[in-house]
Coordinates of C-alpha atoms in Angstrom, one line a residue:
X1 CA 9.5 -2.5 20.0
X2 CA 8.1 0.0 22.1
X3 CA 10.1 3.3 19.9
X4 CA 7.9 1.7 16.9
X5 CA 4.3 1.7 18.6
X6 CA 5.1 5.7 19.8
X7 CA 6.4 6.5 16.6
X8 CA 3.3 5.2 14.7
X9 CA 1.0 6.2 17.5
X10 CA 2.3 9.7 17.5
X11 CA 2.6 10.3 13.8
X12 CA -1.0 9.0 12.6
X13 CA -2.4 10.8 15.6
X14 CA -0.6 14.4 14.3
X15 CA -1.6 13.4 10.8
X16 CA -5.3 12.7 11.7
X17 CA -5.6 16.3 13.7
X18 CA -4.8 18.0 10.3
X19 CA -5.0 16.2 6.3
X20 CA -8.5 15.0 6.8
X21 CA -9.3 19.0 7.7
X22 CA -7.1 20.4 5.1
X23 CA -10.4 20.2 2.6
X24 CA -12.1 22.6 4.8
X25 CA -9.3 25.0 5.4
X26 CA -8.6 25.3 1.8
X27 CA -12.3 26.3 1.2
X28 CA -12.5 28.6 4.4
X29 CA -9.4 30.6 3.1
X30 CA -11.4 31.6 -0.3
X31 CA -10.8 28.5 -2.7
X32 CA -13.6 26.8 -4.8
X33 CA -14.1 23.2 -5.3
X34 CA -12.5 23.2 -8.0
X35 CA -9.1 24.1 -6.5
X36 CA -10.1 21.7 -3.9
X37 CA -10.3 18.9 -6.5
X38 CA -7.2 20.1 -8.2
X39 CA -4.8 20.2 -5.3
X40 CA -6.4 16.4 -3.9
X41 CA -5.6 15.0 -8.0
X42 CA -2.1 16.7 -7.4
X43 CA -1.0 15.6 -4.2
X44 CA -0.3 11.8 -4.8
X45 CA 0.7 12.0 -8.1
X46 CA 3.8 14.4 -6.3
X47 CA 3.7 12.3 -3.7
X48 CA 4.4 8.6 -4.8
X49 CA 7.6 9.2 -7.1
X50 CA 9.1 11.5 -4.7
X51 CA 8.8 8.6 -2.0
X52 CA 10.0 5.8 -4.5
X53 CA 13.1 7.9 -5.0
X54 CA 14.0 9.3 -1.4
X55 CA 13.3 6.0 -0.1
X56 CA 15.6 4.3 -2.5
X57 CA 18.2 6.8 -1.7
X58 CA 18.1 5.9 1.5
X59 CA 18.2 2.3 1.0
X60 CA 21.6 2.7 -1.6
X61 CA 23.5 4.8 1.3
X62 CA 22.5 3.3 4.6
X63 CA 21.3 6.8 5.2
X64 CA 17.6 6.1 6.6
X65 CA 18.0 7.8 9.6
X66 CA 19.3 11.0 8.2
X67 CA 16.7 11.1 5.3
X68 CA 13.9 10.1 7.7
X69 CA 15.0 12.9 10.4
X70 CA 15.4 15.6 7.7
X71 CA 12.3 15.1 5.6
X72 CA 9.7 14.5 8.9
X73 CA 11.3 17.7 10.3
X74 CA 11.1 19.8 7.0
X75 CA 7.8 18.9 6.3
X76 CA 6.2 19.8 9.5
X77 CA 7.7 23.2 9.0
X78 CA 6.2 23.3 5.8
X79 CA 2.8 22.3 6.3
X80 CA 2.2 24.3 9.3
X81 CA 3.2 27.3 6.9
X82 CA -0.1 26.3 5.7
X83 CA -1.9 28.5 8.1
X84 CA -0.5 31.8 6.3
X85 CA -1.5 30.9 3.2
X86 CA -4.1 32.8 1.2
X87 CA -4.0 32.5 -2.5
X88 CA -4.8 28.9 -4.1
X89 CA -1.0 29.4 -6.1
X90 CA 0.7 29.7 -3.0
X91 CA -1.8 26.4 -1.0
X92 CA -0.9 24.4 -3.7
X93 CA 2.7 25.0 -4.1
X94 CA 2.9 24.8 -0.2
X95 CA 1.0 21.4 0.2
X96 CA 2.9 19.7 -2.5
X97 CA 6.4 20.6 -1.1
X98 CA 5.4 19.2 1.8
X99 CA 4.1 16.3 0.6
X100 CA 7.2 15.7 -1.7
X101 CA 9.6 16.1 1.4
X102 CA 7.2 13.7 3.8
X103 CA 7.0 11.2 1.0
X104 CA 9.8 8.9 2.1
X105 CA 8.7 8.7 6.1
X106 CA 6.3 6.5 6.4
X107 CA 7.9 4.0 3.7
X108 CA 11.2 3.9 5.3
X109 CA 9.6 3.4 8.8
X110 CA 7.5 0.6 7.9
X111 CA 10.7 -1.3 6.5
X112 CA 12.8 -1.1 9.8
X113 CA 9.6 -2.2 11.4
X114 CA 9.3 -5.2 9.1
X115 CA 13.1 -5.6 9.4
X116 CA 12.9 -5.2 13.4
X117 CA 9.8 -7.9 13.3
X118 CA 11.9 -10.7 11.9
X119 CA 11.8 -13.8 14.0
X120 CA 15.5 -13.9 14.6
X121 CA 16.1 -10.6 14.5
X122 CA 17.6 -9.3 18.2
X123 CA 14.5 -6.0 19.0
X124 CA 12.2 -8.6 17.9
X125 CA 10.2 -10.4 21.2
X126 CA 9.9 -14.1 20.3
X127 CA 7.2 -16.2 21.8
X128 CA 7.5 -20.2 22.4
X129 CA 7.9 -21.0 18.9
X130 CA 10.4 -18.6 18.2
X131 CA 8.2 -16.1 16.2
X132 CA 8.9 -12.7 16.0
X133 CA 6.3 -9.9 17.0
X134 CA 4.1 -9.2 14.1
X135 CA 4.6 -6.0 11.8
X136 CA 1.1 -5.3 12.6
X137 CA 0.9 -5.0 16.3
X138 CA 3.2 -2.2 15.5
X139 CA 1.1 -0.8 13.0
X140 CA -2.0 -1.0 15.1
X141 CA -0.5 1.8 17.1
X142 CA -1.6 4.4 14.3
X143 CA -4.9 3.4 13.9
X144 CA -5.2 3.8 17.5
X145 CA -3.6 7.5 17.1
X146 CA -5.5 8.4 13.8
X147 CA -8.7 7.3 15.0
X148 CA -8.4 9.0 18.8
X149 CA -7.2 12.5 18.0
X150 CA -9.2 12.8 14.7
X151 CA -12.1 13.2 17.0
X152 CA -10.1 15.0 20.0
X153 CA -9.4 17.8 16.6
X154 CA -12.9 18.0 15.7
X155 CA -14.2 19.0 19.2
X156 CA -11.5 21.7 19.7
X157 CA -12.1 23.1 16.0
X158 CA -16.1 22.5 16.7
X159 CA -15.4 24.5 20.7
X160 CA -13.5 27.2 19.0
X161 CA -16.2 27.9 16.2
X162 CA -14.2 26.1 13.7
X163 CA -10.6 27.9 13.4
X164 CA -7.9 25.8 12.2
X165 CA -5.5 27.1 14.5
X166 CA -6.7 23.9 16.8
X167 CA -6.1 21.8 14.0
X168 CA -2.4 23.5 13.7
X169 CA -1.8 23.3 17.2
X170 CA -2.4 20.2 17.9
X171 CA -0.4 18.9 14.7
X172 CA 2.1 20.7 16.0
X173 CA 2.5 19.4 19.2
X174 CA 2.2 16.0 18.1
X175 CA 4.5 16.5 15.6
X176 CA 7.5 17.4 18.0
X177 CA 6.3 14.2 20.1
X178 CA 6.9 12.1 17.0
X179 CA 10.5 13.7 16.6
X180 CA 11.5 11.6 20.1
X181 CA 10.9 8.4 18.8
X182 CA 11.9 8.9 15.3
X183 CA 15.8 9.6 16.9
X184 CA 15.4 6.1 18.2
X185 CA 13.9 3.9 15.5
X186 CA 16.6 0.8 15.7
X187 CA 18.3 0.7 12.0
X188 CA 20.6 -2.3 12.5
X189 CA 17.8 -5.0 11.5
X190 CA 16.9 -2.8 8.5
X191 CA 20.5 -2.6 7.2
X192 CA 21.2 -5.9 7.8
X193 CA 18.2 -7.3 5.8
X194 CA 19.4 -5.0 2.7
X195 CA 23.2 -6.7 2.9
X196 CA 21.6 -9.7 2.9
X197 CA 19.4 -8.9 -0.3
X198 CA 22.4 -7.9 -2.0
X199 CA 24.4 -10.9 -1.1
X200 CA 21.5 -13.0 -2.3
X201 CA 21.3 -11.2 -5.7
X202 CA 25.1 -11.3 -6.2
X203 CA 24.9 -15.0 -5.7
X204 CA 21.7 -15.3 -8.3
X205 CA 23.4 -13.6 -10.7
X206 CA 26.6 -15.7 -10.7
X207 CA 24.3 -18.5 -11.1
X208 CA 22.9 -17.5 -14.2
X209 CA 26.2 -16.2 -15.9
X210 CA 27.4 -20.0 -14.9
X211 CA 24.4 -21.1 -16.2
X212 CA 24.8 -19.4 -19.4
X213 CA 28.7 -20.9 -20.1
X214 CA 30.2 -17.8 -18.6
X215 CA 32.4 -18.3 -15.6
X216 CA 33.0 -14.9 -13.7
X217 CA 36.4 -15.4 -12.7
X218 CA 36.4 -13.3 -9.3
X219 CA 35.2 -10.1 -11.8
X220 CA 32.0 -7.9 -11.3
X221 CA 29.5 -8.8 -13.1
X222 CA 27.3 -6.4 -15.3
X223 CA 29.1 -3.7 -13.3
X224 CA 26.9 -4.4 -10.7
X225 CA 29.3 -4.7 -8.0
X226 CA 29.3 -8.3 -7.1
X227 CA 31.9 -11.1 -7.6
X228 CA 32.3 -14.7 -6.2
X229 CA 34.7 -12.7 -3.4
X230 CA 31.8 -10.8 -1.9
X231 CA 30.5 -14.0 -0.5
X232 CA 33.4 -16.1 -0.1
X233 CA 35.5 -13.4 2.0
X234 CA 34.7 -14.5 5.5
X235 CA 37.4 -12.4 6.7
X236 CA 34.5 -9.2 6.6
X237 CA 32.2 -9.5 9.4
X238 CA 30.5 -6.7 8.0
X239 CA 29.5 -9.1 5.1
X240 CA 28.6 -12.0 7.1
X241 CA 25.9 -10.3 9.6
X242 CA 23.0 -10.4 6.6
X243 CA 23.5 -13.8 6.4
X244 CA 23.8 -15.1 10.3
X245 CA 23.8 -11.8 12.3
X246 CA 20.6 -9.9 13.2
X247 CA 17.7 -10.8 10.5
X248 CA 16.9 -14.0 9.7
X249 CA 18.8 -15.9 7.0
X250 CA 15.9 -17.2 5.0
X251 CA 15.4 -15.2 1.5
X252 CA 12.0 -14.8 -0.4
X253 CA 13.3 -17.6 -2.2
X254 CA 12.9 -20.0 0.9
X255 CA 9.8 -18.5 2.3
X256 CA 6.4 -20.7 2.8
X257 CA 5.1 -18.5 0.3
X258 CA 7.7 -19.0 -2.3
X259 CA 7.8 -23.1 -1.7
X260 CA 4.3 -22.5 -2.1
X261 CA 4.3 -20.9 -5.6
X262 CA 7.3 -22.7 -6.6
X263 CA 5.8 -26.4 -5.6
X264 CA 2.7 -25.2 -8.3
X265 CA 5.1 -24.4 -11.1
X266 CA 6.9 -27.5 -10.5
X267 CA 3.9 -29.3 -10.2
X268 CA 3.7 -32.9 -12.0
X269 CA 7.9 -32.7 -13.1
X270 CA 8.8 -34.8 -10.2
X271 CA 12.0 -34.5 -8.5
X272 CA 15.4 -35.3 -9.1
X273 CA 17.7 -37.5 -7.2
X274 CA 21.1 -35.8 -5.8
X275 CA 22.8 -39.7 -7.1
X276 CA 21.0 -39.6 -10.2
X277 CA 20.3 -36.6 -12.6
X278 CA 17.4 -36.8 -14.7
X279 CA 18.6 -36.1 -18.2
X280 CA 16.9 -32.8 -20.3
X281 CA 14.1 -33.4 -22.0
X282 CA 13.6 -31.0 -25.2
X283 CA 10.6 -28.7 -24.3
X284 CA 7.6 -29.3 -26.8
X285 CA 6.7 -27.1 -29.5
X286 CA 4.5 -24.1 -28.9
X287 CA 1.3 -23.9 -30.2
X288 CA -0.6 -21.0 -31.0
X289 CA -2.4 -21.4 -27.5
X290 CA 0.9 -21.7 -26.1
X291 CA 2.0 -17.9 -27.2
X292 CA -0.9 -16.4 -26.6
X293 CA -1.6 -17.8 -23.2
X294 CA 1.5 -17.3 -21.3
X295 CA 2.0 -19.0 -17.3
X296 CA 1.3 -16.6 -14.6
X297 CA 3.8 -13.8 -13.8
X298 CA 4.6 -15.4 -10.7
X299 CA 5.4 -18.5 -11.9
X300 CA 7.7 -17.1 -14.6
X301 CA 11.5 -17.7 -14.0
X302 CA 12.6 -14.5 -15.6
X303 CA 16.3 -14.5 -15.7
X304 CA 19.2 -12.6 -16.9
X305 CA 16.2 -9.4 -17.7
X306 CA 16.9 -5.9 -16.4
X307 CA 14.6 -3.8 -14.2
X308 CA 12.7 -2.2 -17.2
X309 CA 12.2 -5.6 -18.9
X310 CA 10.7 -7.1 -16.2
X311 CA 8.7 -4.3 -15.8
X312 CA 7.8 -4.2 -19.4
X313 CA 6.4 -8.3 -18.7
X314 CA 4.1 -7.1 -15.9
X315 CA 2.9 -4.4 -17.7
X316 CA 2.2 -6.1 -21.0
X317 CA 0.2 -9.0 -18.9
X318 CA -3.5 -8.8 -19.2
X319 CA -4.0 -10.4 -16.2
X320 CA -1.9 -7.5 -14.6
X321 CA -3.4 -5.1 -16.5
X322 CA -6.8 -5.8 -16.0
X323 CA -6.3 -5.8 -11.8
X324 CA -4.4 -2.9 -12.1
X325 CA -7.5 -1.5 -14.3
X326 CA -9.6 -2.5 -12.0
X327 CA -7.9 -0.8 -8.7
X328 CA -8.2 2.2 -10.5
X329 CA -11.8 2.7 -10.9
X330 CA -11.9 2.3 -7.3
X331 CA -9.4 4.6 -6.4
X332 CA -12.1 7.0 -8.2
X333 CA -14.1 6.7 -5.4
X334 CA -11.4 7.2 -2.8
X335 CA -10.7 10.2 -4.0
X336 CA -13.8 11.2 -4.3
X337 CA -14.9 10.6 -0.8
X338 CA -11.5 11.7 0.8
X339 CA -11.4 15.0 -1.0
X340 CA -15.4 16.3 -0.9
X341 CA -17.3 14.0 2.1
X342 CA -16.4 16.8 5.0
X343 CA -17.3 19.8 2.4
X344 CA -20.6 17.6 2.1
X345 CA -21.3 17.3 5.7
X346 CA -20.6 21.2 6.3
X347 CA -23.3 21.7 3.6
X348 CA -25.7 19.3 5.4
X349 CA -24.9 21.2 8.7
X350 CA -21.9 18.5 10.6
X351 CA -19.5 20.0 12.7
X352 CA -16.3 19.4 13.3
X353 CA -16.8 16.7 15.7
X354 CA -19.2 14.6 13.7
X355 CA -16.3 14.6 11.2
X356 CA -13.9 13.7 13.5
X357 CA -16.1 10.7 15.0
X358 CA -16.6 9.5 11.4
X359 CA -13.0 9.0 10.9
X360 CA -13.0 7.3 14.6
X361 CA -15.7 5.3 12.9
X362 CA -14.0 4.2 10.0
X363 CA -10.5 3.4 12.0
X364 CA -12.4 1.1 13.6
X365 CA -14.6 -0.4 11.1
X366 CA -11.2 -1.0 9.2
X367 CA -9.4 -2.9 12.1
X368 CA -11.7 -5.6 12.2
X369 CA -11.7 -6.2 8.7
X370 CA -8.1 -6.1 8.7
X371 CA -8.0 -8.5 11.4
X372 CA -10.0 -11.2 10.0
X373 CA -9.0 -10.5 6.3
X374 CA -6.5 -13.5 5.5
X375 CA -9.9 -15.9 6.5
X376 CA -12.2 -13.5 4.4
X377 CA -10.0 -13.8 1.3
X378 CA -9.7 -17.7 2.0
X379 CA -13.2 -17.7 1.9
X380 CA -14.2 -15.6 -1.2
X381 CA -10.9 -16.0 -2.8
X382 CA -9.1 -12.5 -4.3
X383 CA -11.6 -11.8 -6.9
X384 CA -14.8 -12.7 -4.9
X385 CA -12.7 -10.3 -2.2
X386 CA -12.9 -7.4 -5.3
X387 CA -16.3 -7.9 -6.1
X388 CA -17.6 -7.5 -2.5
X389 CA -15.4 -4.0 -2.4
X390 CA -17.2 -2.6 -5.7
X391 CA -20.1 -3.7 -4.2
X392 CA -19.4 -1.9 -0.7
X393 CA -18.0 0.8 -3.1
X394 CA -21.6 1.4 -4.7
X395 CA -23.6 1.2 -1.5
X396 CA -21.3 4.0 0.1
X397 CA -21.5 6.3 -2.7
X398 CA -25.3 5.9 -3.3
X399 CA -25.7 6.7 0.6
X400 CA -24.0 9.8 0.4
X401 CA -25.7 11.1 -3.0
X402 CA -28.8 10.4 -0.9
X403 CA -27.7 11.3 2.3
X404 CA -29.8 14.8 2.5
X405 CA -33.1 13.2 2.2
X406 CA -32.2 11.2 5.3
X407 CA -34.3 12.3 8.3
X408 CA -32.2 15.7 7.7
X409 CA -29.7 15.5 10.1
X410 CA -26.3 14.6 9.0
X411 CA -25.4 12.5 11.9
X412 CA -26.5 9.7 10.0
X413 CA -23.4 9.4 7.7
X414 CA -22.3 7.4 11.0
X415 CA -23.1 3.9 9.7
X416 CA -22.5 4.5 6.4
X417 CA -18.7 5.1 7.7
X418 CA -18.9 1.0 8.8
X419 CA -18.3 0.3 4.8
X420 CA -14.4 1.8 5.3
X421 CA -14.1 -1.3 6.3
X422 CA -14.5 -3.1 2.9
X423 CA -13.7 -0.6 0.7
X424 CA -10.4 0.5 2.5
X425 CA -9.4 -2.5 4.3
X426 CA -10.7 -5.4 2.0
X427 CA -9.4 -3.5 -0.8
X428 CA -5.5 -3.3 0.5
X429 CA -5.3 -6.6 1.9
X430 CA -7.2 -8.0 -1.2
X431 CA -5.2 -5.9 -3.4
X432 CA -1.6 -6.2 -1.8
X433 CA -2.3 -10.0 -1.7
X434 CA -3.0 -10.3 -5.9
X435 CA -0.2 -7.8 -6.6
X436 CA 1.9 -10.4 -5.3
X437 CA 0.4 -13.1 -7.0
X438 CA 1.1 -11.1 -10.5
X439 CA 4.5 -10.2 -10.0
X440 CA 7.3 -11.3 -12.1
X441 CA 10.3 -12.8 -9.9
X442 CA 12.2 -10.3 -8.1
X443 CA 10.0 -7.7 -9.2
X444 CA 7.3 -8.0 -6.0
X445 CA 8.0 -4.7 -4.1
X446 CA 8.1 -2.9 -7.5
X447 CA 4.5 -4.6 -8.6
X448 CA 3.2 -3.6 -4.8
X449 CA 4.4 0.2 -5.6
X450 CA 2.3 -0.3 -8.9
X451 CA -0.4 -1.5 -6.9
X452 CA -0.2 1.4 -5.1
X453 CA 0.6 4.3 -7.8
X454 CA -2.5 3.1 -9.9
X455 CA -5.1 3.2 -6.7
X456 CA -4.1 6.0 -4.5
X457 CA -2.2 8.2 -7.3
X458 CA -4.2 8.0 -10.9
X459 CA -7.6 7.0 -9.8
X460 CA -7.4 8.7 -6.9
X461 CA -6.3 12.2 -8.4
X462 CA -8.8 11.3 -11.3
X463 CA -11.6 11.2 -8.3
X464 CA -10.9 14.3 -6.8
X465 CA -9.9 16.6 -10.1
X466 CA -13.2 15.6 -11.3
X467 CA -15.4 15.5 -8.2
X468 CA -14.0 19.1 -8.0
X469 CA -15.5 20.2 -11.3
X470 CA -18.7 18.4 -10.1
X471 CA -18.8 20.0 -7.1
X472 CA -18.8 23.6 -8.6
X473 CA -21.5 23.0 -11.3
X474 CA -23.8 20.8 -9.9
X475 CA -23.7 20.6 -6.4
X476 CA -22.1 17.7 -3.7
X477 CA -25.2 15.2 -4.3
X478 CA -24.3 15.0 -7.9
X479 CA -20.4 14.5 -6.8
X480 CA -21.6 11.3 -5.1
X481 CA -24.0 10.5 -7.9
X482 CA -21.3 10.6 -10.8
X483 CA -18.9 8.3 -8.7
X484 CA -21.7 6.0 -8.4
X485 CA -22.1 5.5 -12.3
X486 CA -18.6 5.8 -12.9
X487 CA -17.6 3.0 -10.5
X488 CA -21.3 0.8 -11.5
X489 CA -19.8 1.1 -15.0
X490 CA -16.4 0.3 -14.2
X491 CA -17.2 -2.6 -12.4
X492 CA -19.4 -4.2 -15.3
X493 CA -16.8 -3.2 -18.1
X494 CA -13.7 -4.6 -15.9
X495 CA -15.7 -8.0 -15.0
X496 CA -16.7 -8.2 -19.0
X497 CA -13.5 -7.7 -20.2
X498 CA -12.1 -10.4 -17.2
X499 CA -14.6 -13.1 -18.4
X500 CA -13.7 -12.3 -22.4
X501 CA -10.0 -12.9 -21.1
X502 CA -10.5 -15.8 -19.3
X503 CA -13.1 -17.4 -22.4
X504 CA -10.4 -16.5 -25.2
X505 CA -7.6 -18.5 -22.9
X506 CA -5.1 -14.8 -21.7
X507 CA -6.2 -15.4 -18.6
X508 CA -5.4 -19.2 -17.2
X509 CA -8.6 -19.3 -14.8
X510 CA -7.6 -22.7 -13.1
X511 CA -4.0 -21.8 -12.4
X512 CA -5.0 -18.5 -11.0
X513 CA -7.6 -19.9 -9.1
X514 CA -5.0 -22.7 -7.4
X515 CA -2.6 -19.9 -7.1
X516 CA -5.4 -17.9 -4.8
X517 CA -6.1 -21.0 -3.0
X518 CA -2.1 -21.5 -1.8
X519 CA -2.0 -18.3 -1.1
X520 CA -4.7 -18.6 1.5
X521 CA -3.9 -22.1 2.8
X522 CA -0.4 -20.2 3.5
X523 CA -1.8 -17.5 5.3
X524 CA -4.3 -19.0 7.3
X525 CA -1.1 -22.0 8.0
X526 CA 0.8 -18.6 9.6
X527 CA -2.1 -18.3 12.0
X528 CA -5.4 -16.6 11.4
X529 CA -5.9 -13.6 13.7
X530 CA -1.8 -12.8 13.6
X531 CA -2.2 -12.6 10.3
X532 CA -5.1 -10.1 9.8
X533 CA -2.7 -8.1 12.1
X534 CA 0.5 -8.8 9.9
X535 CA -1.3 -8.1 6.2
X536 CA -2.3 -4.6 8.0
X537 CA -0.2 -2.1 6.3
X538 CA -2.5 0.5 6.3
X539 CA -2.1 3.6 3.4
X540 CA -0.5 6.4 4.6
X541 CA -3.6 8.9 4.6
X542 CA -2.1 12.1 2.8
X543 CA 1.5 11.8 4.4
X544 CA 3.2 10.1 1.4

């Protein structure tokens, strides 16, 4: 596993020595906040659909190292490309070609590394219990990298007086460092796992065609491809390594967590004898509770329903709907933070270096969190675990829009950085961990992508378009002081509308509060500390 740790020690590191910057360049080659803010709201909204649909590429073709090679490479030549650029119409259209191309990187790496960390998987160490090497020992590589050379890039740009050409350089450099490792990433676990996937779907769907009265008689089905000779031809080896070569042959449906969620929606129906079938019982009529108060996503069985349909069910949830509401208030104040705190601390008088040491700061803040976050949301539970981020949220921003009156020396932003830890890292574990909760059946990557799209692409953007126009007519303490109301009223209206929910029965309080509860006694079951390392998949700051 070694090729993983460089690669994500090597690519956060050349990431850190240049995005977190790329705020100050911009304004140091003639553009106003407002440009700033434009280019920050522009970015992810780019970013995230070009990364869905690269990525998915990749996955339909087998194709991940081409795509991955290709796109890192293009990119770097792109961004550095940067450094000519003087006009805000060229920085822009620059910055988001770059972005567009990068995109798919990080995602595809991430899934050989969860592929490569199976337990039975043969680049995966095992210990005495036969466990594979968590994802996030991997992972823990670029935190490393992000947080060491973020502050190695501020003292070169702070030694030479602030010129970007350090941050170019070193990006550069790193960048070809990242390119030897990313020739070596092992793809066979990653490929294996999606052949399995597809077996397991093809076999699902023949079940509920037989289900339905409609025997597929060795034909595709739906057009989709599969047939009852995909998994009965043992003549293909090819076909047979998903299910007993590399990975591990256990689906989602047979994970802890599934037994889990599927043991709740079975709750109290007993169980049925393989000598003796329990005849049907007619289901009762609905009442007008009953249609207006439907089971939780994720204990829904939605069958024979396409893509868009089951989309259409998470979407027209209000339990989804409201958390999805919710993560976009505070992606507000990510954006805001991300896109105007170093212009803020140039104002105040910080160099380079204290903005390099506060992103030190915050990498390290956020490891702990993430560390101990499966016993943190056992503790609180998810929505306790959201409250506590608003509130972290609120404290963070009202420091800053207060920060100038503090013993004037902007040095003391330092601690203030110690809340990254609850309002980045609380907020993704918290926040990958309901997504999965909500999600309709076969629909969980797609509702984690949602997650994802709402946080870090439309509140985000909305954070820094409109911090930008803050910025320009009233100043950087009244960008910090707008994202304080804004997310202080967010917070009240989202936990208003949440209790009306929950009062007026679309929101079943007692089932989502035992679903919270087996979802920590699972994780915490899977081993405390490895888990706060396994939950860490940690956002990919500006690179897709």
């Amino acid at each position: 596993m070694l090729v993983l740790k460089l690669w994500y020690l090597f690519y956060f590191a050349s990431a850190s020595c240049l995005q977190p910057f790329l705020p100050l360049i911009f304004r140091r080659a003639g553009l106003d906040p407002q440009h700033v803010g434009t280019i920050a709201a522009l970015r992810p909204w780019v970013g995230l659909p070009c990364g869905a649909v690269l990525s998915g590429i990749a996955d339909k073709y087998r194709i991940h190292s081409l795509i991955l090679t290709a796109c890192f490479t293009l990119s770097v030549c792109v961004r550095l490309s940067v450094s000519v650029a003087s006009t805000f119409p060229t920085i822009l259209t620059v910055i988001l070609i770059a972005d567009a191309v990068n995109s798919p990187t990080n995602i595809i790496v991430d899934a050989a590394a969860i592929a490569a960390c199976s337990p039975s998987s043969s680049f995966s160490p095992t210990n005495t219990n036969g466990e594979g090497e968590a994802y996030g020992r991997q992972r823990l590589y670029g935190a490393v990298g992000w947080g060491t050379f973020s502050f190695i890039s501020g003292i070169a740009q702070t030694w030479f007086h602030g010129a970007a050409a350090a941050a170019f350089l070193l990006y550069g450099v790193l960048a070809i460092a990242t390119l030897v490792p990313t020739l070596r990433i092992p793809w066979g676990p990653l490929h294996a796992k999606l052949e399995e996937e597809h077996l397991h779907s093809c076999a699902g769907l023949r079940e509920d065609v037989r289900e339905g009265g409609q025997e597929n008689s060795g034909m595709n089905v739906d057009g989709s491809g599969c047939s009852d000779g995909i998994i009965s031809n043992s003549s293909n080896p090819h076909k047979e390594i998903g299910l007993r070569g590399v990975v591990s042959n256990r689906s989602r449906e047979t994970s802890p967590l599934r037994h889990a969620f599927n043991g709740i929606h079975t709750a109290g129906r007993g169980t049925l004898s393989p000598q003796k079938k329990k005849q049907p019982t007619p289901p009762p009529p609905q009442t007008t509770n009953d249609l207006n108060n439907p089971p939780p996503l994720q204990q829904q069985r939605i069958k024979n329903k396409n893509f868009c349909q089951k989309l259409g069910v998470l979407l027209s949830s209000p339990e989804a709907l409201l958390f999805f509401s919710t993560v976009t208030v505070m992606g507000y104040a990510v954006g805001t933070i991300e896109s105007f705190l170093f212009l803020f601390l140039e104002d105040l008088g910080g160099s380079e270096t204290l903005m390099g040491l506060t992103l030190t700061v915050t990498c390290v803040a956020e490891t702990f969190v993430f560390y101990y976050a499966s016993h943190i949301m056992h503790f609180l539970g998810l929505d306790g675990c959201l409250h506590l981020c608003f509130l972290a949220f609120l404290v963070r921003l009202g420091s800053y829009a207060t920060l100038a009156h503090w013993k004037q020396t902007p040095w003391t932003v330092l601690p203030v950085e110690l809340l990254h830890g609850l309002t980045f890292g609380l907020t993704w574990s918290a926040g990958t961990a309901k997504s999965a909760l909500i999600s309709p059946a076969g629909l969980e990557a797609t509702t984690q992508s949602v997650f994802q799209g709402f946080i870090f692409g439309l509140g985000y953007g909305m954070g820094g378009f409109m911090a930008g126009r803050k910025y320009n007519l009233n100043g950087p303490e009244a960008v910090f002081r707008s994202a304080f109301w804004v997310v202080a009223v967010g917070w009240v209206v989202t936990t208003g509308v949440g209790w009306w929910l929950r009062k007026y029965g679309w929101i079943d309080h007692g089932s989502s509060s035992s679903r919270e509860q087996m979802y920590s006694e699972v994780e915490m079951s899977d081993g405390g500390g490895r888990r706060g390392g396994r939950i860490m998949i940690e956002r990919d700051r500006g690179e897709g």
